[in-house]
Amino acid sequence: MPKPKIINARSKELGMIHIGKQQLGLDDAGYRDMLFALTGKRSAAEIGDAGRSKVLEHMVASGAKLNWNKRWAKKLADEKQPLVGKIRALLLHLGNLSDSYADGISRRMYKVDRFEWLAPRQLIGIVTALTKQLDKVRAGAVKKDAA
């Protein structure tokens, strides 16, 4: 049985970018040049939240008919920012771990390659997992000090 596809805000935005590419009649070279001019990246998959918003704004201004709401995208990014900061703080407390540690948790829990791409509810799951890990580390440190 195939795995269900998880659709998050990133997936929806990437889909809308590709729909906009078709509506504007951009060939691959022109599309990649536009992405590079707007974001400094040549692939939509490499663009962060703010970059995707910028590309979508540009496409709508250029005449693409997309069902995209700038306020919704900003609200979602604003909701995610404190959680992303909390995850990075927990990684720091766990021994200055890199973002790739949280990315691994994201892949195991949600089948999404980067934790920044998760929805706020999913980010709370990553925070919970890292908090439990920190509790285990602290409990192990307390036992070693008591001996």
Coordinates of N, CA and C in Angstrom, one line a residue:
M1 N 0.8 -1.2 0.0 CA 0.0 0.0 0.0 C 0.9 1.2 0.0
P2 N 0.7 2.2 -0.9 CA 1.5 3.4 -0.9 C 1.3 4.3 0.3
K3 N 2.4 5.0 0.7 CA 2.3 5.9 1.8 C 1.5 7.1 1.4
P4 N 0.7 7.6 2.4 CA 0.0 8.9 2.1 C 1.0 10.0 1.9
K5 N 0.7 10.9 1.0 CA 1.5 12.1 0.7 C 1.2 13.2 1.7
I6 N 2.2 13.6 2.4 CA 2.0 14.7 3.3 C 2.1 16.0 2.6
I7 N 1.0 16.8 2.7 CA 1.0 18.1 2.0 C 1.1 19.2 3.1
N8 N 2.1 20.0 2.9 CA 2.3 21.1 3.9 C 2.4 22.4 3.1
A9 N 2.6 23.5 3.8 CA 2.6 24.8 3.1 C 3.7 24.9 2.1
R10 N 4.8 24.3 2.3 CA 5.9 24.4 1.3 C 5.5 23.7 0.1
S11 N 4.9 22.5 0.2 CA 4.5 21.7 -1.0 C 3.4 22.5 -1.8
K12 N 2.5 23.2 -1.1 CA 1.5 24.0 -1.8 C 2.1 25.1 -2.5
E13 N 3.1 25.8 -1.9 CA 3.7 27.0 -2.5 C 4.5 26.5 -3.7
L14 N 5.3 25.4 -3.6 CA 6.0 24.9 -4.7 C 5.1 24.6 -5.9
G15 N 4.0 24.0 -5.6 CA 3.0 23.6 -6.6 C 2.5 24.9 -7.3
M16 N 2.2 25.9 -6.5 CA 1.7 27.2 -7.1 C 2.8 27.8 -8.0
I17 N 4.1 27.7 -7.5 CA 5.2 28.3 -8.3 C 5.2 27.6 -9.7
H18 N 5.0 26.3 -9.7 CA 5.1 25.6 -11.0 C 3.9 25.9 -11.9
I19 N 2.7 26.1 -11.2 CA 1.5 26.5 -12.0 C 1.7 27.8 -12.6
G20 N 2.3 28.7 -11.8 CA 2.6 30.1 -12.3 C 3.6 30.1 -13.4
K21 N 4.5 29.2 -13.4 CA 5.5 29.0 -14.5 C 4.7 28.6 -15.8
Q22 N 3.8 27.7 -15.7 CA 3.0 27.3 -16.8 C 2.1 28.5 -17.3
Q23 N 1.5 29.1 -16.4 CA 0.6 30.2 -16.8 C 1.3 31.4 -17.5
L24 N 2.5 31.6 -17.0 CA 3.3 32.7 -17.6 C 4.0 32.3 -18.9
G25 N 4.0 31.0 -19.2 CA 4.6 30.5 -20.4 C 6.1 30.5 -20.4
L26 N 6.7 30.3 -19.2 CA 8.2 30.4 -19.0 C 8.8 29.1 -19.4
D27 N 9.9 29.2 -20.2 CA 10.7 28.0 -20.5 C 11.6 27.7 -19.3
D28 N 12.3 26.6 -19.3 CA 13.1 26.2 -18.1 C 14.2 27.2 -17.8
A29 N 14.9 27.7 -18.9 CA 15.9 28.7 -18.7 C 15.4 30.0 -18.2
G30 N 14.3 30.5 -18.7 CA 13.7 31.7 -18.3 C 13.2 31.6 -16.8
Y31 N 12.6 30.5 -16.5 CA 12.1 30.2 -15.1 C 13.3 30.3 -14.1
R32 N 14.4 29.6 -14.5 CA 15.5 29.5 -13.5 C 16.2 30.9 -13.4
D33 N 16.2 31.6 -14.5 CA 16.8 33.0 -14.5 C 15.9 33.9 -13.6
M34 N 14.6 33.7 -13.7 CA 13.7 34.5 -12.8 C 14.0 34.2 -11.3
L35 N 14.0 32.9 -11.0 CA 14.3 32.4 -9.6 C 15.6 33.0 -9.1
F36 N 16.6 32.9 -10.0 CA 18.0 33.4 -9.6 C 17.9 34.9 -9.3
A37 N 17.2 35.7 -10.2 CA 17.2 37.1 -10.0 C 16.4 37.5 -8.7
L38 N 15.4 36.7 -8.4 CA 14.6 37.1 -7.2 C 15.2 36.5 -5.9
T39 N 15.8 35.4 -5.9 CA 16.3 34.7 -4.7 C 17.7 34.3 -4.6
G40 N 18.4 34.3 -5.7 CA 19.8 33.8 -5.7 C 19.9 32.3 -5.9
K41 N 18.8 31.6 -6.0 CA 18.8 30.2 -6.2 C 18.2 29.8 -7.6
R42 N 18.6 28.7 -8.1 CA 18.2 28.3 -9.5 C 17.1 27.2 -9.4
S43 N 16.8 26.8 -8.2 CA 15.7 25.8 -8.1 C 14.8 26.2 -7.0
A44 N 13.5 26.0 -7.2 CA 12.4 26.4 -6.3 C 12.6 25.5 -5.0
A45 N 13.1 24.3 -5.1 CA 13.2 23.4 -3.9 C 14.2 24.0 -2.9
E46 N 15.2 24.8 -3.4 CA 16.2 25.4 -2.5 C 15.8 26.7 -1.8
I47 N 14.7 27.2 -2.2 CA 14.2 28.5 -1.7 C 13.5 28.4 -0.4
G48 N 13.8 29.3 0.5 CA 13.1 29.3 1.8 C 11.7 29.9 1.8
D49 N 11.1 30.0 2.9 CA 9.8 30.6 3.0 C 9.7 32.0 2.4
A50 N 10.6 32.9 2.8 CA 10.5 34.3 2.3 C 10.7 34.3 0.8
G51 N 11.6 33.5 0.3 CA 11.9 33.5 -1.1 C 10.7 33.0 -1.9
R52 N 10.0 32.0 -1.4 CA 8.9 31.5 -2.1 C 7.8 32.5 -2.2
S53 N 7.6 33.3 -1.1 CA 6.6 34.4 -1.0 C 7.0 35.4 -2.1
K54 N 8.3 35.8 -2.2 CA 8.8 36.8 -3.1 C 8.5 36.3 -4.6
V55 N 8.7 35.0 -4.9 CA 8.5 34.5 -6.2 C 7.0 34.5 -6.5
L56 N 6.2 34.1 -5.6 CA 4.8 34.1 -5.8 C 4.2 35.5 -6.0
E57 N 4.7 36.5 -5.2 CA 4.3 37.9 -5.4 C 4.7 38.3 -6.8
H58 N 5.9 38.0 -7.3 CA 6.3 38.4 -8.6 C 5.5 37.8 -9.7
M59 N 5.1 36.5 -9.5 CA 4.3 35.8 -10.5 C 2.9 36.4 -10.6
V60 N 2.3 36.7 -9.5 CA 1.0 37.3 -9.5 C 1.1 38.7 -10.1
A61 N 2.1 39.5 -9.8 CA 2.3 40.8 -10.4 C 2.5 40.7 -11.9
S62 N 3.1 39.6 -12.3 CA 3.3 39.4 -13.8 C 2.1 38.9 -14.5
G63 N 1.0 38.6 -13.8 CA -0.2 38.2 -14.5 C -0.6 36.7 -14.2
A64 N 0.1 36.0 -13.4 CA -0.4 34.6 -13.1 C -1.6 34.7 -12.2
K65 N -2.5 33.8 -12.5 CA -3.8 33.7 -11.7 C -3.6 32.6 -10.7
L66 N -3.1 32.9 -9.5 CA -2.8 31.9 -8.5 C -3.7 32.2 -7.3
N67 N -4.1 31.1 -6.6 CA -4.9 31.2 -5.4 C -4.0 31.2 -4.2
W68 N -3.3 32.3 -4.1 CA -2.3 32.5 -3.1 C -2.6 33.8 -2.3
N69 N -2.5 33.7 -1.0 CA -2.8 34.8 -0.1 C -1.5 35.2 0.6
K70 N -1.0 36.4 0.3 CA 0.2 36.9 0.9 C 0.1 36.9 2.4
R71 N -1.1 37.4 2.9 CA -1.3 37.5 4.4 C -1.2 36.1 5.0
W72 N -1.8 35.1 4.4 CA -1.7 33.7 4.9 C -0.3 33.2 5.0
A73 N 0.5 33.5 4.0 CA 1.9 33.0 3.9 C 2.7 33.7 5.0
K74 N 2.5 35.0 5.2 CA 3.2 35.7 6.3 C 2.8 35.3 7.7
K75 N 1.5 35.0 7.8 CA 1.0 34.5 9.1 C 1.6 33.2 9.5
L76 N 1.7 32.3 8.5 CA 2.3 31.0 8.7 C 3.8 31.1 9.0
A77 N 4.5 32.0 8.3 CA 5.9 32.2 8.6 C 6.1 32.8 10.0
D78 N 5.2 33.7 10.4 CA 5.3 34.3 11.7 C 5.0 33.3 12.8
E79 N 4.1 32.3 12.6 CA 3.8 31.3 13.6 C 5.0 30.3 13.7
K80 N 5.7 30.1 12.6 CA 6.8 29.1 12.6 C 8.1 29.7 13.3
Q81 N 8.3 31.0 13.1 CA 9.6 31.5 13.6 C 10.0 31.2 15.0
P82 N 9.0 31.5 16.0 CA 9.4 31.2 17.4 C 9.7 29.7 17.6
L83 N 9.0 28.8 16.9 CA 9.3 27.4 17.1 C 10.6 27.0 16.5
V84 N 11.0 27.5 15.3 CA 12.3 27.3 14.7 C 13.4 27.7 15.7
G85 N 13.2 28.9 16.3 CA 14.2 29.4 17.2 C 14.3 28.5 18.4
K86 N 13.2 28.0 18.9 CA 13.2 27.1 20.1 C 13.9 25.8 19.7
I87 N 13.7 25.3 18.5 CA 14.4 24.1 18.1 C 15.9 24.3 18.1
R88 N 16.3 25.5 17.5 CA 17.7 25.8 17.5 C 18.3 26.0 18.9
A89 N 17.6 26.5 19.8 CA 18.1 26.7 21.2 C 18.2 25.3 21.8
L90 N 17.3 24.4 21.6 CA 17.4 23.1 22.2 C 18.6 22.3 21.6
L91 N 18.8 22.5 20.3 CA 20.0 21.9 19.7 C 21.3 22.4 20.3
L92 N 21.3 23.7 20.6 CA 22.5 24.3 21.3 C 22.7 23.7 22.7
H93 N 21.6 23.5 23.4 CA 21.6 22.9 24.8 C 22.0 21.4 24.8
L94 N 21.7 20.8 23.7 CA 22.1 19.4 23.5 C 23.5 19.1 23.1
G95 N 24.3 20.1 23.1 CA 25.7 20.0 22.8 C 26.1 20.6 21.5
N96 N 25.4 21.7 21.2 CA 25.7 22.5 19.9 C 25.5 21.6 18.7
L97 N 24.4 20.9 18.6 CA 24.1 20.0 17.5 C 23.7 20.9 16.3
S98 N 23.9 20.4 15.1 CA 23.6 21.2 13.9 C 22.1 20.9 13.5
D99 N 21.6 21.8 12.6 CA 20.3 21.6 12.1 C 20.0 20.2 11.5
S100 N 21.0 19.6 11.0 CA 20.8 18.3 10.4 C 20.3 17.3 11.4
Y101 N 20.6 17.4 12.7 CA 20.0 16.6 13.7 C 18.5 16.7 13.8
A102 N 18.0 17.9 13.8 CA 16.6 18.1 13.7 C 16.0 17.7 12.4
D103 N 16.7 17.9 11.3 CA 16.3 17.4 10.0 C 16.1 15.9 10.0
G104 N 17.0 15.2 10.7 CA 16.8 13.7 10.8 C 15.5 13.3 11.6
I105 N 15.3 14.1 12.6 CA 14.0 13.8 13.4 C 12.8 14.1 12.5
S106 N 12.9 15.2 11.7 CA 11.8 15.5 10.8 C 11.6 14.4 9.8
R107 N 12.6 13.9 9.3 CA 12.5 12.8 8.3 C 11.9 11.5 8.9
R108 N 12.3 11.2 10.2 CA 11.7 10.0 10.8 C 10.3 10.2 11.2
M109 N 9.9 11.4 11.7 CA 8.6 11.6 12.2 C 7.6 12.0 11.2
Y110 N 8.0 12.8 10.2 CA 7.0 13.3 9.2 C 7.4 13.1 7.8
K111 N 8.5 12.4 7.5 CA 8.9 12.2 6.1 C 9.1 13.5 5.3
V112 N 9.6 14.5 6.0 CA 10.0 15.8 5.4 C 11.4 16.0 5.6
D113 N 12.2 16.4 4.6 CA 13.6 16.5 4.7 C 14.2 17.5 5.6
R114 N 13.6 18.7 5.7 CA 14.1 19.8 6.5 C 13.0 20.2 7.5
F115 N 13.5 20.4 8.8 CA 12.5 20.8 9.8 C 11.9 22.1 9.5
E116 N 12.6 23.1 8.9 CA 12.0 24.4 8.6 C 10.8 24.3 7.7
W117 N 10.6 23.2 7.0 CA 9.5 23.1 6.0 C 8.2 22.6 6.7
L118 N 8.3 22.2 7.9 CA 7.2 21.6 8.6 C 6.1 22.7 9.0
A119 N 4.9 22.2 9.2 CA 3.8 23.1 9.6 C 4.1 23.4 11.1
P120 N 3.5 24.4 11.7 CA 3.7 24.7 13.1 C 3.3 23.6 14.0
R121 N 2.3 22.8 13.8 CA 1.9 21.7 14.6 C 3.0 20.6 14.6
Q122 N 3.6 20.4 13.4 CA 4.6 19.4 13.3 C 5.9 19.9 14.0
L123 N 6.2 21.2 13.9 CA 7.3 21.8 14.6 C 7.2 21.6 16.2
I124 N 6.0 21.6 16.7 CA 5.8 21.4 18.1 C 6.2 20.0 18.4
G125 N 5.9 19.0 17.5 CA 6.4 17.6 17.7 C 7.9 17.5 17.8
I126 N 8.6 18.3 17.0 CA 10.1 18.3 17.0 C 10.6 18.9 18.3
V127 N 9.9 20.0 18.8 CA 10.3 20.6 20.1 C 10.1 19.6 21.2
T128 N 9.0 18.9 21.2 CA 8.7 17.9 22.2 C 9.8 16.8 22.2
A129 N 10.1 16.3 21.0 CA 11.2 15.2 20.9 C 12.5 15.7 21.5
L130 N 12.9 16.9 21.1 CA 14.2 17.5 21.6 C 14.2 17.8 23.1
T131 N 13.0 18.2 23.6 CA 12.9 18.4 25.0 C 13.0 17.1 25.8
K132 N 12.4 16.1 25.3 CA 12.6 14.8 25.9 C 14.0 14.3 25.9
Q133 N 14.7 14.5 24.8 CA 16.1 14.2 24.6 C 16.9 15.0 25.6
L134 N 16.7 16.3 25.8 CA 17.4 17.1 26.7 C 17.1 16.6 28.2
D135 N 15.9 16.2 28.5 CA 15.6 15.7 29.8 C 16.4 14.4 30.1
K136 N 16.5 13.6 29.1 CA 17.3 12.3 29.3 C 18.8 12.7 29.5
V137 N 19.3 13.6 28.7 CA 20.7 14.0 28.9 C 21.0 14.6 30.3
R138 N 20.1 15.5 30.7 CA 20.2 16.0 32.1 C 20.1 15.0 33.1
A139 N 19.2 14.0 33.0 CA 19.0 13.0 34.0 C 20.3 12.1 34.0
G140 N 20.9 11.8 32.9 CA 22.1 11.1 32.8 C 23.2 11.9 33.5
A141 N 23.3 13.2 33.3 CA 24.3 14.0 33.9 C 24.1 14.0 35.4
V142 N 22.9 14.1 35.9 CA 22.6 14.1 37.3 C 23.1 12.8 38.0
K143 N 22.8 11.7 37.4 CA 23.2 10.4 37.9 C 24.7 10.2 38.0
K144 N 25.4 10.7 37.0 CA 26.9 10.7 37.0 C 27.5 11.5 38.1
D145 N 26.9 12.7 38.3 CA 27.4 13.6 39.4 C 27.1 13.0 40.8
A146 N 26.0 12.3 40.9 CA 25.7 11.7 42.2 C 26.6 10.6 42.6
A147 N 27.2 9.9 41.6 CA 28.0 8.7 41.9 C 29.4 9.1 42.4

